[in-house]
mmCIF file with all atom_site columns, C-alpha atoms in Angstrom:
data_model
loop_
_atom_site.group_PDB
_atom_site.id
_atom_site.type_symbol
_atom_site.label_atom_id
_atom_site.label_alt_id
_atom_site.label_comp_id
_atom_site.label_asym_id
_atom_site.label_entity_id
_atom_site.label_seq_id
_atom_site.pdbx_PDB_ins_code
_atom_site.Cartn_x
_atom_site.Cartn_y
_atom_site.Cartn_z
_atom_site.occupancy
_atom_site.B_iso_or_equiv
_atom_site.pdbx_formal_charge
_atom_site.auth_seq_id
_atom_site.auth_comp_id
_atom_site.auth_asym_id
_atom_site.auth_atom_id
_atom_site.pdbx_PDB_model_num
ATOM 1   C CA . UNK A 1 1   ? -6.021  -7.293  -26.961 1.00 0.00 ? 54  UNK A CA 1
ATOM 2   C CA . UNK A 1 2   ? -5.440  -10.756 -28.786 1.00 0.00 ? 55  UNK A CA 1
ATOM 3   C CA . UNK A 1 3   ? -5.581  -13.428 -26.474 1.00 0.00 ? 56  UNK A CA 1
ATOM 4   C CA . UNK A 1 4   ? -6.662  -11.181 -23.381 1.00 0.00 ? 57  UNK A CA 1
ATOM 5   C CA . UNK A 1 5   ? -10.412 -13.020 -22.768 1.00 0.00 ? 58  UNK A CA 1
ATOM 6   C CA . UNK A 1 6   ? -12.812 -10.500 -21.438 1.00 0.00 ? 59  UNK A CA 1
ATOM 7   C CA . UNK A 1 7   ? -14.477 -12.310 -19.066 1.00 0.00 ? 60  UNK A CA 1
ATOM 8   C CA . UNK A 1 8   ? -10.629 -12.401 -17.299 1.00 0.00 ? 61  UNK A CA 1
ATOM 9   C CA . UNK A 1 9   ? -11.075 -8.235  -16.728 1.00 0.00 ? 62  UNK A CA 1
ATOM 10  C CA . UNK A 1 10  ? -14.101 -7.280  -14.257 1.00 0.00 ? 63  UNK A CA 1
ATOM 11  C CA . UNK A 1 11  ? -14.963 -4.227  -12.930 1.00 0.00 ? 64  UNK A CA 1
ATOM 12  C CA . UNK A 1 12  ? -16.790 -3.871  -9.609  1.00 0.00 ? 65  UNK A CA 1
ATOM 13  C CA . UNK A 1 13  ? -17.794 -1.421  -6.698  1.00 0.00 ? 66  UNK A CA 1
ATOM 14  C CA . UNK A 1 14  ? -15.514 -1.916  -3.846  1.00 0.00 ? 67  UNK A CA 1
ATOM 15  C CA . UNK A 1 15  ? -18.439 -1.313  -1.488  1.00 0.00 ? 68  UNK A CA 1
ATOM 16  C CA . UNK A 1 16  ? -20.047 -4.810  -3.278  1.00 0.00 ? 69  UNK A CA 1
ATOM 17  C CA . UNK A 1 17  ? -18.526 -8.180  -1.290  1.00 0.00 ? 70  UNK A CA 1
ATOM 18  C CA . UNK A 1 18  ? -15.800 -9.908  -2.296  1.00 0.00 ? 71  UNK A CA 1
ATOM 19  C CA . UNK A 1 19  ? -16.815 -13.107 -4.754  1.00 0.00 ? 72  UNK A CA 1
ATOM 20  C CA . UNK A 1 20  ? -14.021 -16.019 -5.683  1.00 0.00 ? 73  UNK A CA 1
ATOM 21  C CA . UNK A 1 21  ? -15.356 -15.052 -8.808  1.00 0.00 ? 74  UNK A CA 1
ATOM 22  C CA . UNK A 1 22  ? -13.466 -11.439 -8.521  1.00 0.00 ? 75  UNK A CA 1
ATOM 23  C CA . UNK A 1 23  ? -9.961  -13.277 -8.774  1.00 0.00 ? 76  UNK A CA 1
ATOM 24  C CA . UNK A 1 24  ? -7.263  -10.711 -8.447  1.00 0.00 ? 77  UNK A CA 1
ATOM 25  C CA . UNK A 1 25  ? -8.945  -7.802  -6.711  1.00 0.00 ? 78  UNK A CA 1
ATOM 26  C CA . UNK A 1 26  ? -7.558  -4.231  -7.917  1.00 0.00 ? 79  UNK A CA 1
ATOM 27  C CA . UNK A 1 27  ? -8.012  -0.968  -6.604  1.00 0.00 ? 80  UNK A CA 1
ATOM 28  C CA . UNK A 1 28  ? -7.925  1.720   -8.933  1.00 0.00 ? 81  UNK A CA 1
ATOM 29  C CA . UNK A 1 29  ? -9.000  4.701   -7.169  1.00 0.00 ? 82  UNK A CA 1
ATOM 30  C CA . UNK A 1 30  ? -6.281  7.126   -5.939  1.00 0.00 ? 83  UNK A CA 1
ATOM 31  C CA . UNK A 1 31  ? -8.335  8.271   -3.086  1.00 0.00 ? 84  UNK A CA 1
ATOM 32  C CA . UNK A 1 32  ? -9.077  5.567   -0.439  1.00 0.00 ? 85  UNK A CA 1
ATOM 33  C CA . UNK A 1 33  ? -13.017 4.760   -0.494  1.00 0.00 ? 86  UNK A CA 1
ATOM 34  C CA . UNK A 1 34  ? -14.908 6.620   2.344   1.00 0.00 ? 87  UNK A CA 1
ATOM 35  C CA . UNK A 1 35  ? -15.549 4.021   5.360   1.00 0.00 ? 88  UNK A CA 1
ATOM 36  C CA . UNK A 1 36  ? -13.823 1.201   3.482   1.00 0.00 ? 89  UNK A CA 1
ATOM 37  C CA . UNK A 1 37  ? -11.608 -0.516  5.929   1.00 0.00 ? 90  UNK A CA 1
ATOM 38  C CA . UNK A 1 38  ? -8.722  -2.499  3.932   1.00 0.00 ? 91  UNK A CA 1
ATOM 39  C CA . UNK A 1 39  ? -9.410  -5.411  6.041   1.00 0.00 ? 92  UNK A CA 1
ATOM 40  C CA . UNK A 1 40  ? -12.686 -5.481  4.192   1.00 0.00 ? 93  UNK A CA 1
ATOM 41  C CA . UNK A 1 41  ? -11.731 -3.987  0.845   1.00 0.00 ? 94  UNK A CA 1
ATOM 42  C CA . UNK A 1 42  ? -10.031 -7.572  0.827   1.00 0.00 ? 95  UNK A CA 1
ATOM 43  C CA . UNK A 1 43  ? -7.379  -6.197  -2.175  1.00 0.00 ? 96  UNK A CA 1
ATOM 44  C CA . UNK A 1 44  ? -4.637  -7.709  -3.727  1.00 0.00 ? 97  UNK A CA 1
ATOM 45  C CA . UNK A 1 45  ? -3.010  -4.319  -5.089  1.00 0.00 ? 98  UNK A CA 1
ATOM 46  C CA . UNK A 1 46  ? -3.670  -1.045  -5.228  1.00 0.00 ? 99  UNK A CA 1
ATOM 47  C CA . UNK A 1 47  ? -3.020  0.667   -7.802  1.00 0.00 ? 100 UNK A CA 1
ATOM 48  C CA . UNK A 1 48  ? -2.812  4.690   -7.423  1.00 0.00 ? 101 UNK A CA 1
ATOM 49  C CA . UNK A 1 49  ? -0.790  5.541   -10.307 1.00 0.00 ? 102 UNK A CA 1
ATOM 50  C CA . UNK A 1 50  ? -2.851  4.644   -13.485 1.00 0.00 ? 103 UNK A CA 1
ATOM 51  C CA . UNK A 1 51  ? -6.244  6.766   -12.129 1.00 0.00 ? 104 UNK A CA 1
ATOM 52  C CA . UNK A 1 52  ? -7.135  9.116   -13.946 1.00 0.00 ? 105 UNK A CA 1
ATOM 53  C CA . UNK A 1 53  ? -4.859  12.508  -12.485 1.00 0.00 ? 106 UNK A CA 1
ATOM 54  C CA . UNK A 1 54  ? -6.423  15.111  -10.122 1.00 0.00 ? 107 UNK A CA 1
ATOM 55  C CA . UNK A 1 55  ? -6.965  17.917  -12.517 1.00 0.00 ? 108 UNK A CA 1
ATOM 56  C CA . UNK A 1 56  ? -9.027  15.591  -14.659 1.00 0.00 ? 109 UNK A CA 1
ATOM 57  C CA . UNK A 1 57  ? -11.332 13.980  -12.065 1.00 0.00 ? 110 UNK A CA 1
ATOM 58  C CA . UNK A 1 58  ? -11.825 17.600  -11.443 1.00 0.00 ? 111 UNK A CA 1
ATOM 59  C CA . UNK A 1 59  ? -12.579 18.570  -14.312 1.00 0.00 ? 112 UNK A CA 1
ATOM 60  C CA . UNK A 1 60  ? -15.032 15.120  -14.827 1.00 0.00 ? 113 UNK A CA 1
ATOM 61  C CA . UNK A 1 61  ? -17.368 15.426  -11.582 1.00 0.00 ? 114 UNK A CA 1
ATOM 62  C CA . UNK A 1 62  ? -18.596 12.431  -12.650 1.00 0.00 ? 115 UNK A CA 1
ATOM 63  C CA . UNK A 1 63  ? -21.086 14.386  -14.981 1.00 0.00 ? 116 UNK A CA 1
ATOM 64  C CA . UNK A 1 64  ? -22.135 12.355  -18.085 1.00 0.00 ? 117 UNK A CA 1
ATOM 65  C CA . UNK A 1 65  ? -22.061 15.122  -19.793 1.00 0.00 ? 118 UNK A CA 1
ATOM 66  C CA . UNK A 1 66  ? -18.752 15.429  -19.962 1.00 0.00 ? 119 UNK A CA 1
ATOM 67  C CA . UNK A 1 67  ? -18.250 11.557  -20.294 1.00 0.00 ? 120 UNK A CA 1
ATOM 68  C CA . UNK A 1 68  ? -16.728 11.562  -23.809 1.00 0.00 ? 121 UNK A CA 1
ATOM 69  C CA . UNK A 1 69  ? -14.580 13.768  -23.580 1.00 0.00 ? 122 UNK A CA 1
ATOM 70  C CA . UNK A 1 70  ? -13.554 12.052  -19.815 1.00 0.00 ? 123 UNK A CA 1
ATOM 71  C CA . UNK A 1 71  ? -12.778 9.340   -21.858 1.00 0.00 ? 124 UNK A CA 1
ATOM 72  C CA . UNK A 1 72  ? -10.578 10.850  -24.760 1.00 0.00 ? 125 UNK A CA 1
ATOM 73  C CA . UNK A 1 73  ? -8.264  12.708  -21.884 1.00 0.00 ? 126 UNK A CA 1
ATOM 74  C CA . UNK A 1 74  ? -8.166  9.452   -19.911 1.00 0.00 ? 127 UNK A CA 1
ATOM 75  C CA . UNK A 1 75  ? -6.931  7.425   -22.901 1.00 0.00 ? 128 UNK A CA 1
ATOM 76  C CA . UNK A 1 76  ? -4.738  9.863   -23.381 1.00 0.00 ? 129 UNK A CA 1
ATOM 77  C CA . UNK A 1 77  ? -3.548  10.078  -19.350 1.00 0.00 ? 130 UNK A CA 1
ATOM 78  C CA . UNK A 1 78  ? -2.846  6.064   -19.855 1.00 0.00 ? 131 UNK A CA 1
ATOM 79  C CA . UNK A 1 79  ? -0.442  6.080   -22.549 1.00 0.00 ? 132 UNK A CA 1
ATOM 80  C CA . UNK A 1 80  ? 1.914   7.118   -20.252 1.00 0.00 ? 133 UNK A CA 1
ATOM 81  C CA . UNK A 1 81  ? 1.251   4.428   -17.843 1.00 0.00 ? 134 UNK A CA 1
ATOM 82  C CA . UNK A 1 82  ? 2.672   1.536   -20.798 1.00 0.00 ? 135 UNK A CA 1
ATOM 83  C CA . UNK A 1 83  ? 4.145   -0.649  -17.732 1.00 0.00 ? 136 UNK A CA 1
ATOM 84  C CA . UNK A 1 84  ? 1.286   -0.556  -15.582 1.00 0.00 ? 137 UNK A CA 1
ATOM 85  C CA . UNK A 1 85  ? -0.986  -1.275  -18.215 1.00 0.00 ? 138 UNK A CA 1
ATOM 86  C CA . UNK A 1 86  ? 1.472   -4.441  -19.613 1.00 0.00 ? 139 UNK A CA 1
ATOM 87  C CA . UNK A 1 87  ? 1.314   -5.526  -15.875 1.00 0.00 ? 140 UNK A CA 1
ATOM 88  C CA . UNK A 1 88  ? -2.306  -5.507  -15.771 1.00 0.00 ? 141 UNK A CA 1
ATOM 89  C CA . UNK A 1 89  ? -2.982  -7.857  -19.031 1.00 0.00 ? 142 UNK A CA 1
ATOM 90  C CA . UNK A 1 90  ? 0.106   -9.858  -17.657 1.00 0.00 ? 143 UNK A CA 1
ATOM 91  C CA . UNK A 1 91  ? -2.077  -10.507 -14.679 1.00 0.00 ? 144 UNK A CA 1
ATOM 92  C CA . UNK A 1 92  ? -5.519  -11.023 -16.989 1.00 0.00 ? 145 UNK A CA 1
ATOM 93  C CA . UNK A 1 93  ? -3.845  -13.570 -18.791 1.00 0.00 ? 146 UNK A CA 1
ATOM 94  C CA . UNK A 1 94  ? -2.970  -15.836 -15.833 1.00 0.00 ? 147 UNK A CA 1
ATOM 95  C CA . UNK A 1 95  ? -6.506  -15.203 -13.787 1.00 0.00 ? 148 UNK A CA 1
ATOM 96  C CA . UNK A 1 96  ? -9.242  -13.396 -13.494 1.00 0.00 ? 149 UNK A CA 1
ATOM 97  C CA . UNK A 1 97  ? -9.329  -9.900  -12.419 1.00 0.00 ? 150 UNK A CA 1
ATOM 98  C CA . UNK A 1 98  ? -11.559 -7.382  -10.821 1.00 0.00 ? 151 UNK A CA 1
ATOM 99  C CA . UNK A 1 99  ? -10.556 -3.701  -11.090 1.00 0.00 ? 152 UNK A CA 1
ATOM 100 C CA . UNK A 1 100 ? -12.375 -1.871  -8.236  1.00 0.00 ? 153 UNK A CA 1
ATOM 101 C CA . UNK A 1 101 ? -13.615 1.601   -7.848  1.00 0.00 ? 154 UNK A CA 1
ATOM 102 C CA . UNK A 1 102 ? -15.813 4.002   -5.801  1.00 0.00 ? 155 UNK A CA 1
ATOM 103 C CA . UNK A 1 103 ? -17.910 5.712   -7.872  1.00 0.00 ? 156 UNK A CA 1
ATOM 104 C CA . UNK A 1 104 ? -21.476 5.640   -7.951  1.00 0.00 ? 157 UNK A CA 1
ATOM 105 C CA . UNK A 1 105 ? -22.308 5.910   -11.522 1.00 0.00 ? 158 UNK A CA 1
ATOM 106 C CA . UNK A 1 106 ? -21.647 2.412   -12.751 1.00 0.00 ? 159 UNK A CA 1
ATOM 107 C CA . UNK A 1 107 ? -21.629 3.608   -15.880 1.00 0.00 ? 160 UNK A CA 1
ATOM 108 C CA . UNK A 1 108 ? -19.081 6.690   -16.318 1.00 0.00 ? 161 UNK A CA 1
ATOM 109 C CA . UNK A 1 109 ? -16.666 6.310   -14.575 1.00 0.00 ? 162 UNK A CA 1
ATOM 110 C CA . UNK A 1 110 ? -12.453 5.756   -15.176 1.00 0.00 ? 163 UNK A CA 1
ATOM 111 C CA . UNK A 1 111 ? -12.705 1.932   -14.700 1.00 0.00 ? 164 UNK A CA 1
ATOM 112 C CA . UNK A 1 112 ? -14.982 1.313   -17.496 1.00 0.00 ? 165 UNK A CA 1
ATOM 113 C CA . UNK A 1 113 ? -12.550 3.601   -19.662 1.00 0.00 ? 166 UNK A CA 1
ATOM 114 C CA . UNK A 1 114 ? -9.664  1.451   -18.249 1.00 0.00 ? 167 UNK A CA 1
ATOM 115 C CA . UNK A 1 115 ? -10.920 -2.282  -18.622 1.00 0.00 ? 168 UNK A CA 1
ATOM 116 C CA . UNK A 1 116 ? -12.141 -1.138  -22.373 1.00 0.00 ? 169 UNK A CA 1
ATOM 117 C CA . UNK A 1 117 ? -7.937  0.055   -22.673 1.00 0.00 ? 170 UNK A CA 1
ATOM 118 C CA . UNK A 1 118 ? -7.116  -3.579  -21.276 1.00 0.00 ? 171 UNK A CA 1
ATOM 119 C CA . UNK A 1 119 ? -8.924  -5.067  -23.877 1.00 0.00 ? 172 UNK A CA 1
ATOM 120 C CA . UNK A 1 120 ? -7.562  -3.254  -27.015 1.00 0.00 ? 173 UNK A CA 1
ATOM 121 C CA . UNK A 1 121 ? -11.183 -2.133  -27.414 1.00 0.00 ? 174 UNK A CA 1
ATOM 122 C CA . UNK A 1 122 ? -12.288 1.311   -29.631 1.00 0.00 ? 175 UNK A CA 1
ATOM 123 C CA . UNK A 1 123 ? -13.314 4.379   -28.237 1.00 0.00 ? 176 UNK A CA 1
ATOM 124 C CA . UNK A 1 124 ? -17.221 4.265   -29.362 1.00 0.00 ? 177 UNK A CA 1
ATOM 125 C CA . UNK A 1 125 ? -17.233 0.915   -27.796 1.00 0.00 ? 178 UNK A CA 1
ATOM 126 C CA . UNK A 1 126 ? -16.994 2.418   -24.199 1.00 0.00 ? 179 UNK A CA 1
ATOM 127 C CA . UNK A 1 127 ? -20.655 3.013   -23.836 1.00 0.00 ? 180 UNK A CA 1
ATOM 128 C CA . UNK A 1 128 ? -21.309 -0.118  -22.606 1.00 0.00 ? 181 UNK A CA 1
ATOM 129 C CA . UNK A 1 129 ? -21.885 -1.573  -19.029 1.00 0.00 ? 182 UNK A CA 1
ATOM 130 C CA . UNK A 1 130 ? -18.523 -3.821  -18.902 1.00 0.00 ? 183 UNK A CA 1
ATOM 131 C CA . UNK A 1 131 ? -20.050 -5.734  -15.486 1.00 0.00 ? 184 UNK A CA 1
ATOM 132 C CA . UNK A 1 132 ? -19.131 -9.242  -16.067 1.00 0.00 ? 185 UNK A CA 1
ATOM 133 C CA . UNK A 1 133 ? -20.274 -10.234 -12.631 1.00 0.00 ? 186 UNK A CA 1
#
């Protein structure tokens, strides 16, 4: 997105410590992390509705395999989340962000799709890492 800098949208395990580098720390899980207290999540928001919906995380199982696709449905799942997502680059614009999630797989998994979203960014870009940390 034009004048959305990318170093303003992180993504980070919420297991890892909280940095003053995170800025504006975001859940986006819709489960709550297994033996996370909130006291030390240390969130800002959390953000439930723009996950990716039960029947697809399902249907994922975190299995690269299945990763492109996982993304195409996602993108897909998020278009009908327009105010959520305006309210996220409203947020990016005036400070950092960190969106946070409890996956394993650094790699595939719904907040890289998301962040890449944020940014305007193409489909084939989503390969990447996106850990600006």
């Amino acid at each position: 997105m034009q004048g959305l800098p990318a170093r303003n949208i992180r993504i980070k395990r919420v297991y890892e410590p909280a940095t003053r580098q995170d800025g504006m720390r975001i859940l986006v899980d819709r489960l709550w992390p297994r033996g996370l207290t909130k006291e030390d999540a240390k969130l800002d928001e959390w953000l439930q509705e723009i996950t990716p919906s039960a029947s697809l995380r399902t249907w994922f199982g975190h299995d690269p395999r299945c990763w492109n696709e996982f993304r195409h449905r996602y993108r897909i799942e998020l278009a009908e989340h327009a105010d959520a997502l305006r309210t996220l680059r409203r947020h990016a614009r005036e400070r950092p962000i960190t969106l946070l999630y409890a996956a394993k797989d650094e790699i595939h998994n719904h907040a890289v799709v998301l962040r890449n979203v944020l940014l305007g960014r193409a489909e084939r870009q989503e390969g990447d890492p996106a850990h600006d940390k």
